[in-house]
Tab-separated table of C-alpha atoms in Angstrom:
chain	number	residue	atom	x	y	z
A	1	UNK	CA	312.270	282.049	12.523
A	2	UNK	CA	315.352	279.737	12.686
A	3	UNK	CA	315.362	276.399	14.883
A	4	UNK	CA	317.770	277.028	17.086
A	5	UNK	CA	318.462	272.960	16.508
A	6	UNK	CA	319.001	273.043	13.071
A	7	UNK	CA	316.278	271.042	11.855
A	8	UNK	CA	314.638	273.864	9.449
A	9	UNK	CA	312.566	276.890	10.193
A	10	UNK	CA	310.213	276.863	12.778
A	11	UNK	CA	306.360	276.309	11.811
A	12	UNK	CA	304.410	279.980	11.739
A	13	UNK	CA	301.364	278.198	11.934
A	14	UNK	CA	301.516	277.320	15.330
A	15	UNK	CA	301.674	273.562	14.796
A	16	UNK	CA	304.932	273.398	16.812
A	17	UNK	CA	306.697	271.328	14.615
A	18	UNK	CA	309.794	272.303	12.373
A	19	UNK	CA	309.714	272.927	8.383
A	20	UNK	CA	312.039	271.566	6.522
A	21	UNK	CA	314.132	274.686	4.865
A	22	UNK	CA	314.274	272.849	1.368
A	23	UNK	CA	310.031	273.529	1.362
A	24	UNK	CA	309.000	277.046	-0.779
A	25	UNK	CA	307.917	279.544	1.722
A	26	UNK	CA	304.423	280.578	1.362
A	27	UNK	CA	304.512	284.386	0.198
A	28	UNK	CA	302.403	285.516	2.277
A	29	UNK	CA	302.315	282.859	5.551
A	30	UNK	CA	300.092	282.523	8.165
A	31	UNK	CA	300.940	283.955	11.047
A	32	UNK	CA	299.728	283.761	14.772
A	33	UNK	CA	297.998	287.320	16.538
A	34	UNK	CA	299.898	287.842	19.653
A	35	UNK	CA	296.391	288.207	21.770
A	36	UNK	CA	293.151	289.178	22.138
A	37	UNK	CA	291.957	291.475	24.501
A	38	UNK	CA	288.657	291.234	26.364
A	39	UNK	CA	287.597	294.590	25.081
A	40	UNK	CA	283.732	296.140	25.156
A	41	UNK	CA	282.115	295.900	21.756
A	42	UNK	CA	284.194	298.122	19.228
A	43	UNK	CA	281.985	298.880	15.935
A	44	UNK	CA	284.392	300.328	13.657
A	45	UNK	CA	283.230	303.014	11.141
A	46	UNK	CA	283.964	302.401	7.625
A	47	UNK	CA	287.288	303.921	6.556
A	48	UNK	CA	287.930	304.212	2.747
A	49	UNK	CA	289.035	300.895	1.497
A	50	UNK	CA	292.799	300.627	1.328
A	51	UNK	CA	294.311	298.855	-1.869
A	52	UNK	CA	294.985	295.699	0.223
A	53	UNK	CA	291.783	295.238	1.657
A	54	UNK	CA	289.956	295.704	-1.606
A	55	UNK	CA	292.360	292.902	-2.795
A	56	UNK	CA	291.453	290.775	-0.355
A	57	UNK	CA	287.811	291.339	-0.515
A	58	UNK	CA	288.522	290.130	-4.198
A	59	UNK	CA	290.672	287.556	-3.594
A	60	UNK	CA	287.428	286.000	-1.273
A	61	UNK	CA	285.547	286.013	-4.309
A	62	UNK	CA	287.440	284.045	-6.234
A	63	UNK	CA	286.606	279.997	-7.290
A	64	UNK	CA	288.834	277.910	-5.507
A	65	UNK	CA	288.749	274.257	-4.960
A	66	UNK	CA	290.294	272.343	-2.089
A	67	UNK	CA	290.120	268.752	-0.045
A	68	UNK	CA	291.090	268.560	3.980
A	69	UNK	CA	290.276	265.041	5.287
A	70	UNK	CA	291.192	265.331	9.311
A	71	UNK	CA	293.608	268.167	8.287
A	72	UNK	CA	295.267	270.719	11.199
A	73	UNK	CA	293.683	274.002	10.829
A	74	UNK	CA	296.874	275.952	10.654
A	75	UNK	CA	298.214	273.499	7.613
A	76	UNK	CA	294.642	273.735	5.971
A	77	UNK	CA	294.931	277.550	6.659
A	78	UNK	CA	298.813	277.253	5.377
A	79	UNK	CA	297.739	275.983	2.215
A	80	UNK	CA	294.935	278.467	1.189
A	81	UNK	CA	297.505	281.479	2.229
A	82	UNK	CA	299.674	279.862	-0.285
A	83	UNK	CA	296.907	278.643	-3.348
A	84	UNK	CA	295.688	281.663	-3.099
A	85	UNK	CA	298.524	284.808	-2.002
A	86	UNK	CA	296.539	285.817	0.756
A	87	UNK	CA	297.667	286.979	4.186
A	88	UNK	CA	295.909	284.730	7.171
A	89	UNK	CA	296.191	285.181	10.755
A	90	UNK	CA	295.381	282.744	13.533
A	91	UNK	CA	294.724	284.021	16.743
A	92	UNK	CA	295.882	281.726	19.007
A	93	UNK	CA	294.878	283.513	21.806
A	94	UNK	CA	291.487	283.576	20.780
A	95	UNK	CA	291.327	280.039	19.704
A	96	UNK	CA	292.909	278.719	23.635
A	97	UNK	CA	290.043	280.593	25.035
A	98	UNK	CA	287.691	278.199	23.897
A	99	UNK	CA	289.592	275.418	24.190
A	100	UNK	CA	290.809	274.882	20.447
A	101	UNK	CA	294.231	274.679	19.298
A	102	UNK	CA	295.949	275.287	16.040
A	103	UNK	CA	296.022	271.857	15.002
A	104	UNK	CA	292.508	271.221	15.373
A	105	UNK	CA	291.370	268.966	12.515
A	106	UNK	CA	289.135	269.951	9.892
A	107	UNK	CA	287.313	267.866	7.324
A	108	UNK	CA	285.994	269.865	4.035
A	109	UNK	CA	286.100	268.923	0.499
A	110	UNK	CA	284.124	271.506	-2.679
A	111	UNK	CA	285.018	271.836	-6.462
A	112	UNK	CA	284.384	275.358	-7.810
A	113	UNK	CA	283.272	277.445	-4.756
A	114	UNK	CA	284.075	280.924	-4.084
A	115	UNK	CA	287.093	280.944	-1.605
A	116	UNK	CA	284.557	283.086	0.846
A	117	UNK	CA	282.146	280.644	1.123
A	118	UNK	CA	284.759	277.654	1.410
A	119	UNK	CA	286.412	279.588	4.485
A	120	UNK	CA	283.107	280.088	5.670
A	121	UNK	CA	281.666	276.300	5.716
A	122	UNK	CA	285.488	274.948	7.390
A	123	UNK	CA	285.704	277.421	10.072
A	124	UNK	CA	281.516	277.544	10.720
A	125	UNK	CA	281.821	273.789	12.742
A	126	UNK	CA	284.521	274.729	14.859
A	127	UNK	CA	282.647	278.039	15.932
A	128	UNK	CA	285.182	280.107	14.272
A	129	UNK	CA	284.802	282.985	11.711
A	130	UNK	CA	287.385	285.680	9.462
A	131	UNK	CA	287.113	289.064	9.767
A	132	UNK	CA	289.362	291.418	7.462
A	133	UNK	CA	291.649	293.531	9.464
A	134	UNK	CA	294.601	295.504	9.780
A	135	UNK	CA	295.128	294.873	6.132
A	136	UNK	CA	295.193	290.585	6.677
A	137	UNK	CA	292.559	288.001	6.956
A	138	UNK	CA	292.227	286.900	10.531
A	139	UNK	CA	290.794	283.596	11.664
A	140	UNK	CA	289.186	283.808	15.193
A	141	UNK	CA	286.029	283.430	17.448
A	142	UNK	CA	282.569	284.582	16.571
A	143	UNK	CA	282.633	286.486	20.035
A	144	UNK	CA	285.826	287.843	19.248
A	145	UNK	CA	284.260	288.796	16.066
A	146	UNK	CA	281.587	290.169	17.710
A	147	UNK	CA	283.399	292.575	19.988
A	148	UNK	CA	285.355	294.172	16.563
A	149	UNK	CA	282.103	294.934	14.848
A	150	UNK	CA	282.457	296.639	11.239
A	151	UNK	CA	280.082	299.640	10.327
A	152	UNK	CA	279.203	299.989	6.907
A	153	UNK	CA	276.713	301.549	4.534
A	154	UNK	CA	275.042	299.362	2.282
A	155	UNK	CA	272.834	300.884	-0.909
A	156	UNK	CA	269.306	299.901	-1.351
A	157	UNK	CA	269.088	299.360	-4.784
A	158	UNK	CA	267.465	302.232	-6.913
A	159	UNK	CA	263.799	299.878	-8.026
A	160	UNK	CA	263.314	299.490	-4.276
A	161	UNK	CA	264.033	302.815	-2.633
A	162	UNK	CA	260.308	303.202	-1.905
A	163	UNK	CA	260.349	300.138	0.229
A	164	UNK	CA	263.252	300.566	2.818
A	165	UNK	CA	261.164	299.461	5.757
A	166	UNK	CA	260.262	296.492	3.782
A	167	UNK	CA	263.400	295.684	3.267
A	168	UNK	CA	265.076	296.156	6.469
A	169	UNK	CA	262.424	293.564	7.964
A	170	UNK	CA	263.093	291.098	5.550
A	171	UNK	CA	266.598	291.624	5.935
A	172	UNK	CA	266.616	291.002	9.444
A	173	UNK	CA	264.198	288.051	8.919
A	174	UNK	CA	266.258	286.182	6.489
A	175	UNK	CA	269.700	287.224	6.806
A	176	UNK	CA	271.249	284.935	10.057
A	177	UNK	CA	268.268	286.287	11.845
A	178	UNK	CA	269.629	285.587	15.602
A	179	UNK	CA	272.622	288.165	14.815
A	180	UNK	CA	270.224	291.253	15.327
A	181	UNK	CA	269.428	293.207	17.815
A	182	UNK	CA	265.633	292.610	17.459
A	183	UNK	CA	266.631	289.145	18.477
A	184	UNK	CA	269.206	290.083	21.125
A	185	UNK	CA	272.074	289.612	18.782
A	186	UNK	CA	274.852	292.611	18.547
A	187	UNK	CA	274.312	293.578	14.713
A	188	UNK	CA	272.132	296.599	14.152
A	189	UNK	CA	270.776	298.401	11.275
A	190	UNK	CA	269.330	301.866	10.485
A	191	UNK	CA	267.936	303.028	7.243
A	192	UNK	CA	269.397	306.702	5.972
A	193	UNK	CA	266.977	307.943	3.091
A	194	UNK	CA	268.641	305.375	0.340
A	195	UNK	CA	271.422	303.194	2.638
A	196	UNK	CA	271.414	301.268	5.516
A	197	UNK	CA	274.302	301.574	7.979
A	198	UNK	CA	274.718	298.353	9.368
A	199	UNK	CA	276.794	297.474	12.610
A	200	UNK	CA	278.123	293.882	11.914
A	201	UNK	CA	280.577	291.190	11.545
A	202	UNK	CA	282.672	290.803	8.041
A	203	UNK	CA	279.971	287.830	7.212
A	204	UNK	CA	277.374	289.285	7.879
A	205	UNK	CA	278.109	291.962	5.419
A	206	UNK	CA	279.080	289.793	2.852
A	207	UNK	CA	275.486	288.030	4.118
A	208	UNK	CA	273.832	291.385	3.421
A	209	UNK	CA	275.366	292.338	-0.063
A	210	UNK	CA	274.321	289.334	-1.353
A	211	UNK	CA	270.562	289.497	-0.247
A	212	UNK	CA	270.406	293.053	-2.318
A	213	UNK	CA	272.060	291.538	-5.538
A	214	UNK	CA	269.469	288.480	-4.993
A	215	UNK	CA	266.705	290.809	-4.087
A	216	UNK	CA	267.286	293.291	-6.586
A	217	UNK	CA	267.515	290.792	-9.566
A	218	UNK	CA	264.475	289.092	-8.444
A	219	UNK	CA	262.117	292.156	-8.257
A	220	UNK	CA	263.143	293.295	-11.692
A	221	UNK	CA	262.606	289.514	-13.161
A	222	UNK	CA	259.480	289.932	-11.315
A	223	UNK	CA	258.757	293.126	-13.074
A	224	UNK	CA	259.729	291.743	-16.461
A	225	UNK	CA	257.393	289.024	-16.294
A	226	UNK	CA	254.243	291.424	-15.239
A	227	UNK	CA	254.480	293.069	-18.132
């Protein structure tokens, strides 16, 4: 978007202030939702993973290393969209209702980290999460998060299909135990013969996926050693 004052193009980041049109664009900036509506609890079902979103989901796994001492969010956010190619959105609208704005500073510095879990650890202190959708990785509430649940099947893996109950307690034990509904939180799960179909946020998921591999990989080094 142009300044209509001719001091460079307007900030997408919400920041308010005006970029100087000699900077590189980021190639895929981030950009500001329009609004959040104060909808009932939507659990999506799991669609077939489009081409983007599977890039994305691969994109969070990769190492990245970054430093924000008192940074704005939106320029911290402006500079992983660009490190990295990824598409964010901040939703403002969500962010207002809780009385943050995009320029809310964050403080974060880790060498060698997977990109999910440095997201993760800057947004966690200012109560905010991601959540992958409509093919872009948006940065809002947890109760916004929370009202566009994500359903998805997870695999129990093949050494421990005779324990699914077993499992799904210890999974709901371990795994950010005040998010289920055993504990009043809005994340379900309900064991199908050899998956689970769990109602949840996008970190919660990735919260999930990575107790199997753990699980898994212990219980055979478990069963290596007994022998």
């Amino acid at each position: 978007m142009s300044d209509p004052f001719g001091g460079g193009d307007t900030d997408p980041f919400g920041g308010g202030k005006s970029v100087p049109t000699r900077r590189p664009a980021a190639r895929r900036p981030v950009a500001n939702a329009a609004a959040t509506p104060k909808a009932q609890v939507n659990a999506q079902a799991q669609a077939p993973v489009s081409d983007v979103e599977a890039r994305l989901q691969a994109l969070l796994s990769d190492e990245t290393t970054q430093t924000f001492i008192n940074t704005p969010l939106n320029e911290a956010l402006e500079t992983v969209s660009r490190t990295h190619d990824i598409p964010i959105v901040l939703d403002r609208r969500a962010l207002e209702e809780v009385g943050l704005t995009p320029d809310v500073p964050v403080t974060l510095s880790l060498k060698n980290v997977s990109l999910r879990s440095f997201m993760r650890l800057m947004l966690r202190g200012l109560q905010l999460t991601y959540m992958i959708k409509d093919e872009v990785l948006q940065i809002t509430t947890v109760e916004v998060a929370q009202r566009n649940l994500i359903v998805k099947m997870h695999i129990f893996p093949k050494s421990l299909i005779s324990k699914t109950d077993q499992i799904v307690r210890a999974l709901q034990s371990t795994v950010q135990p005040a998010t289920w509904d055993i504990s009043g939180g809005p994340s379900s799960v309900v064991p199908i013969e050899n998956v689970m179909a769990i109602s949840a946020t996008a970190d919660v998921h990735d919260d999930v996926a990575e107790f199997l591999i753990k699980l898994e990989a212990a219980y055979e080094k478990s069963k290596s050693q007994n022998k």
